[in-house]
Tab-separated table of C-alpha atoms in Angstrom:
chain	number	residue	atom	x	y	z
A	1	MET	CA	-0.007	-0.019	-0.039
A	2	LYS	CA	1.476	3.318	-1.101
A	3	ALA	CA	2.144	5.779	1.618
A	4	GLN	CA	0.104	9.025	1.551
A	5	HIS	CA	2.164	12.265	1.866
A	6	GLN	CA	0.353	15.414	3.025
A	7	PHE	CA	2.084	18.714	1.991
A	8	VAL	CA	2.265	20.998	5.130
A	9	ALA	CA	2.667	24.689	4.345
A	10	LEU	CA	4.371	26.704	7.045
A	11	GLN	CA	5.824	30.159	7.211
A	12	VAL	CA	7.374	31.623	10.293
A	13	ILE	CA	6.732	35.159	10.858
A	14	ASP	CA	8.587	37.262	13.466
A	15	SER	CA	6.608	40.149	14.389
A	16	GLU	CA	5.280	42.212	17.322
A	17	LEU	CA	1.851	42.960	15.547
A	18	PRO	CA	-1.089	42.002	17.714
A	19	TRP	CA	-2.788	38.656	17.213
A	20	GLU	CA	-5.976	40.221	15.729
A	21	THR	CA	-3.825	41.566	12.807
A	22	LEU	CA	-1.546	38.437	12.372
A	23	GLY	CA	-4.738	36.406	12.266
A	24	ALA	CA	-6.149	38.393	9.490
A	25	VAL	CA	-2.994	38.063	7.360
A	26	PRO	CA	-2.179	34.735	5.903
A	27	GLU	CA	-5.281	33.688	3.894
A	28	MET	CA	-6.267	37.229	3.047
A	29	LEU	CA	-2.766	38.364	1.811
A	30	GLN	CA	-2.245	35.045	0.046
A	31	THR	CA	-5.487	35.434	-1.867
A	32	ALA	CA	-4.819	39.015	-2.778
A	33	TRP	CA	-1.123	38.646	-3.683
A	34	GLY	CA	-1.712	35.308	-5.574
A	35	SER	CA	-4.634	36.857	-7.673
A	36	LEU	CA	-2.541	40.026	-8.474
A	37	PHE	CA	0.833	38.429	-9.316
A	38	LYS	CA	0.266	34.779	-10.246
A	39	SER	CA	-3.079	34.976	-12.202
A	40	LEU	CA	-3.181	38.703	-13.253
A	41	ARG	CA	0.571	39.095	-13.687
A	42	LEU	CA	0.286	42.694	-12.674
A	43	GLN	CA	2.855	45.196	-13.724
A	44	LYS	CA	3.940	48.412	-12.574
A	45	GLY	CA	2.042	51.320	-14.148
A	46	GLU	CA	-1.058	49.228	-15.106
A	47	ARG	CA	-4.607	50.225	-14.286
A	48	LEU	CA	-6.374	47.673	-12.049
A	49	LEU	CA	-10.119	47.298	-11.389
A	50	ILE	CA	-11.191	45.464	-8.187
A	51	ARG	CA	-14.819	44.422	-8.410
A	52	GLY	CA	-15.808	44.062	-4.824
A	53	GLY	CA	-13.542	46.520	-3.386
A	54	THR	CA	-15.011	46.391	0.183
A	55	THR	CA	-14.264	42.811	0.807
A	56	SER	CA	-11.184	41.924	2.883
A	57	VAL	CA	-9.436	40.478	-0.118
A	58	GLY	CA	-10.325	43.674	-2.081
A	59	LEU	CA	-9.113	46.003	0.387
A	60	ALA	CA	-5.923	43.998	0.705
A	61	ALA	CA	-5.377	43.902	-3.075
A	62	ALA	CA	-5.910	47.684	-3.310
A	63	ALA	CA	-3.298	48.216	-0.779
A	64	ILE	CA	-0.848	45.759	-2.323
A	65	ALA	CA	-1.319	46.978	-5.913
A	66	ARG	CA	-1.053	50.644	-4.811
A	67	ASN	CA	2.263	50.073	-3.019
A	68	PHE	CA	3.556	48.023	-6.165
A	69	GLY	CA	2.876	51.049	-8.284
A	70	ALA	CA	-0.389	50.169	-10.086
A	71	THR	CA	-3.218	52.589	-10.516
A	72	VAL	CA	-6.209	51.047	-8.608
A	73	ALA	CA	-9.907	51.593	-9.273
A	74	ALA	CA	-12.366	49.636	-7.039
A	75	THR	CA	-15.947	49.178	-6.663
A	76	THR	CA	-18.665	49.407	-3.864
A	77	ARG	CA	-22.370	49.218	-3.945
A	78	SER	CA	-22.697	51.735	-1.233
A	79	PRO	CA	-21.553	55.404	-1.498
A	80	LYS	CA	-21.033	55.411	2.281
A	81	ARG	CA	-18.136	52.937	1.785
A	82	ALA	CA	-16.288	54.992	-0.875
A	83	GLU	CA	-13.956	56.553	1.727
A	84	LEU	CA	-13.065	53.145	3.225
A	85	VAL	CA	-12.165	51.946	-0.240
A	86	ARG	CA	-10.003	55.138	-0.830
A	87	SER	CA	-8.269	54.893	2.444
A	88	ASN	CA	-7.060	51.364	1.645
A	89	GLY	CA	-5.275	52.380	-1.557
A	90	ALA	CA	-7.847	52.964	-4.310
A	91	ASP	CA	-7.296	55.909	-6.571
A	92	GLU	CA	-10.805	55.783	-8.042
A	93	VAL	CA	-14.124	54.454	-6.610
A	94	TYR	CA	-17.056	53.325	-8.728
A	95	ILE	CA	-20.637	53.050	-7.277
A	96	ASP	CA	-21.485	49.402	-8.492
A	97	SER	CA	-24.861	49.244	-10.030
A	98	GLY	CA	-24.184	45.832	-11.631
A	99	SER	CA	-23.356	47.373	-14.865
A	100	ILE	CA	-20.136	49.670	-14.846
A	101	SER	CA	-18.405	48.605	-17.985
A	102	THR	CA	-19.524	51.462	-20.165
A	103	GLU	CA	-18.361	54.038	-17.510
A	104	ILE	CA	-15.055	52.154	-17.053
A	105	LYS	CA	-14.374	52.095	-20.957
A	106	HIS	CA	-15.368	55.590	-21.206
A	107	ALA	CA	-12.646	56.320	-18.675
A	108	GLY	CA	-10.019	54.376	-20.857
A	109	GLY	CA	-10.639	50.825	-19.671
A	110	VAL	CA	-8.321	48.795	-17.482
A	111	ASN	CA	-5.474	46.392	-17.976
A	112	LYS	CA	-6.483	43.917	-15.323
A	113	VAL	CA	-9.709	43.023	-13.396
A	114	LEU	CA	-9.815	41.199	-10.138
A	115	GLU	CA	-13.347	39.908	-10.002
A	116	LEU	CA	-14.419	39.261	-6.381
A	117	VAL	CA	-18.198	39.535	-6.701
A	118	GLY	CA	-18.445	36.532	-8.875
A	119	THR	CA	-20.700	35.338	-11.776
A	120	THR	CA	-23.244	37.964	-11.095
A	121	THR	CA	-20.942	40.762	-12.348
A	122	LEU	CA	-18.293	38.633	-14.285
A	123	GLN	CA	-19.521	39.211	-17.893
A	124	ASP	CA	-19.755	43.086	-17.192
A	125	SER	CA	-16.282	42.898	-15.572
A	126	ILE	CA	-14.880	41.193	-18.836
A	127	LEU	CA	-16.116	44.066	-20.751
A	128	CYS	CA	-14.037	46.476	-18.756
A	129	ALA	CA	-10.796	45.072	-19.936
A	130	ASN	CA	-8.688	46.521	-22.812
A	131	GLU	CA	-6.995	44.273	-25.438
A	132	GLN	CA	-4.317	42.252	-23.887
A	133	GLY	CA	-6.105	42.487	-20.531
A	134	ILE	CA	-6.645	39.858	-18.042
A	135	VAL	CA	-9.795	39.134	-15.864
A	136	CYS	CA	-9.274	36.906	-12.794
A	137	MET	CA	-12.370	35.626	-10.927
A	138	THR	CA	-11.252	34.963	-7.307
A	139	GLY	CA	-14.339	35.528	-5.140
A	140	MET	CA	-18.026	34.792	-5.300
A	141	VAL	CA	-19.676	36.939	-2.668
A	142	GLY	CA	-22.490	37.514	-4.998
A	143	ASN	CA	-23.610	33.897	-4.024
A	144	SER	CA	-23.916	32.718	-7.525
A	145	TRP	CA	-21.593	29.859	-8.599
A	146	ALA	CA	-22.272	29.399	-12.122
A	147	LEU	CA	-23.063	31.404	-15.407
A	148	ALA	CA	-26.213	30.719	-17.147
A	149	ASN	CA	-26.322	30.737	-20.864
A	150	PHE	CA	-22.592	31.620	-21.131
A	151	SER	CA	-21.408	32.142	-24.734
A	152	PRO	CA	-17.617	32.624	-24.675
A	153	MET	CA	-17.520	34.004	-28.275
A	154	ASP	CA	-20.113	36.628	-27.261
A	155	SER	CA	-19.074	37.420	-23.888
A	156	ILE	CA	-15.201	37.503	-23.958
A	157	PRO	CA	-13.894	40.330	-26.347
A	158	THR	CA	-10.981	39.589	-28.634
A	159	ALA	CA	-7.493	39.456	-26.965
A	160	VAL	CA	-8.981	39.587	-23.559
A	161	SER	CA	-8.147	36.526	-21.182
A	162	LEU	CA	-10.280	34.948	-18.413
A	163	THR	CA	-8.595	33.100	-15.615
A	164	THR	CA	-9.166	32.264	-11.904
A	165	TYR	CA	-7.157	31.997	-8.634
A	166	SER	CA	-8.003	29.527	-5.672
A	167	GLY	CA	-4.616	29.164	-4.081
A	168	GLY	CA	-3.254	26.095	-2.637
A	169	PRO	CA	-0.228	25.114	-0.087
A	170	GLU	CA	2.361	25.855	-2.830
A	171	ASP	CA	0.764	29.277	-3.363
A	172	PHE	CA	0.979	30.030	0.147
A	173	MET	CA	4.628	29.217	0.402
A	174	LEU	CA	5.177	31.696	-2.629
A	175	THR	CA	3.461	34.532	-0.899
A	176	PRO	CA	6.076	36.939	0.617
A	177	LEU	CA	4.224	37.270	3.926
A	178	THR	CA	7.322	38.381	5.879
A	179	ASP	CA	7.756	41.340	3.641
A	180	LEU	CA	4.127	42.207	3.591
A	181	VAL	CA	3.920	41.962	7.441
A	182	LYS	CA	6.987	44.349	7.682
A	183	GLN	CA	5.051	46.802	5.379
A	184	ILE	CA	2.094	46.505	7.770
A	185	ALA	CA	4.274	47.115	10.874
A	186	ALA	CA	5.898	50.083	9.169
A	187	GLY	CA	2.546	51.618	8.379
A	188	THR	CA	3.244	51.657	4.643
A	189	MET	CA	0.512	48.954	3.923
A	190	ARG	CA	-2.972	49.042	5.700
A	191	VAL	CA	-4.787	45.979	6.617
A	192	GLN	CA	-8.411	46.622	7.429
A	193	ILE	CA	-9.688	44.606	10.288
A	194	GLY	CA	-13.363	44.776	10.405
A	195	ARG	CA	-14.503	43.073	13.563
A	196	THR	CA	-12.804	40.936	16.094
A	197	PHE	CA	-14.721	38.242	17.985
A	198	HIS	CA	-13.865	35.578	20.674
A	199	ILE	CA	-14.593	31.961	20.149
A	200	ASP	CA	-17.718	32.164	22.265
A	201	GLN	CA	-19.114	34.788	19.923
A	202	ILE	CA	-18.857	32.460	16.787
A	203	VAL	CA	-22.524	32.791	16.235
A	204	GLU	CA	-22.306	36.568	15.972
A	205	ALA	CA	-19.298	36.292	13.898
A	206	HIS	CA	-21.115	34.211	11.240
A	207	ARG	CA	-24.023	36.597	11.248
A	208	CYS	CA	-21.741	39.571	10.700
A	209	MET	CA	-20.107	37.639	7.826
A	210	GLU	CA	-23.433	36.663	6.144
A	211	GLU	CA	-24.825	40.186	6.502
A	212	ASN	CA	-21.540	41.657	5.179
A	213	THR	CA	-21.453	44.177	7.826
A	214	ALA	CA	-17.752	43.904	9.046
A	215	GLY	CA	-16.060	46.541	6.685
A	216	GLY	CA	-12.909	44.275	6.563
A	217	LYS	CA	-11.534	41.164	7.799
A	218	ILE	CA	-13.244	39.166	10.454
A	219	VAL	CA	-10.943	37.611	13.121
A	220	VAL	CA	-11.946	35.099	15.816
A	221	LEU	CA	-9.675	34.744	18.804
A	222	THR	CA	-9.547	31.515	21.031
């Protein structure tokens, strides 16, 4: 019988940041960093659109991309959250009605799109990308997992690429967490902690997540 080997991904981080910050870092930053640099292959000076800019990954991606040297545009459905998005690195904020591609293209389009809402806005996000652009679907906060009646030839413009990012143990090990944590500690990159709960508040934490009222990453401490 062949032995089963399980890959364990482990990074050691030496930091004096509080646990509520460190607890928010690994998955959130891996997902943001991997989406930007593995799937989207983001380059300095490019224009990036983050669809779902108030999600924890969206806020982290805006901060990382801005520090990297990209121009960041991000969306929110609520005008009240526009300042939250800007304070985390977005140069431009669009109020998302579900159809923003005409507005984005009128402003010159974008090179890369990070899709965090999911299939409910994916086809419109694809139309935001210029030729040679890439659209990466990473999140599904819109609670829709499939595209109905999707016609690739009609939905994907010529010379625009569509990809995804899910992230595994190998991707986690490629994420420069130590460098990112140093940026957070130095105050050059902001990580938005929405709510912190203790383990006996887990029901309330789930409710907060389902209602999307955290305004950043939710952290549960034991």
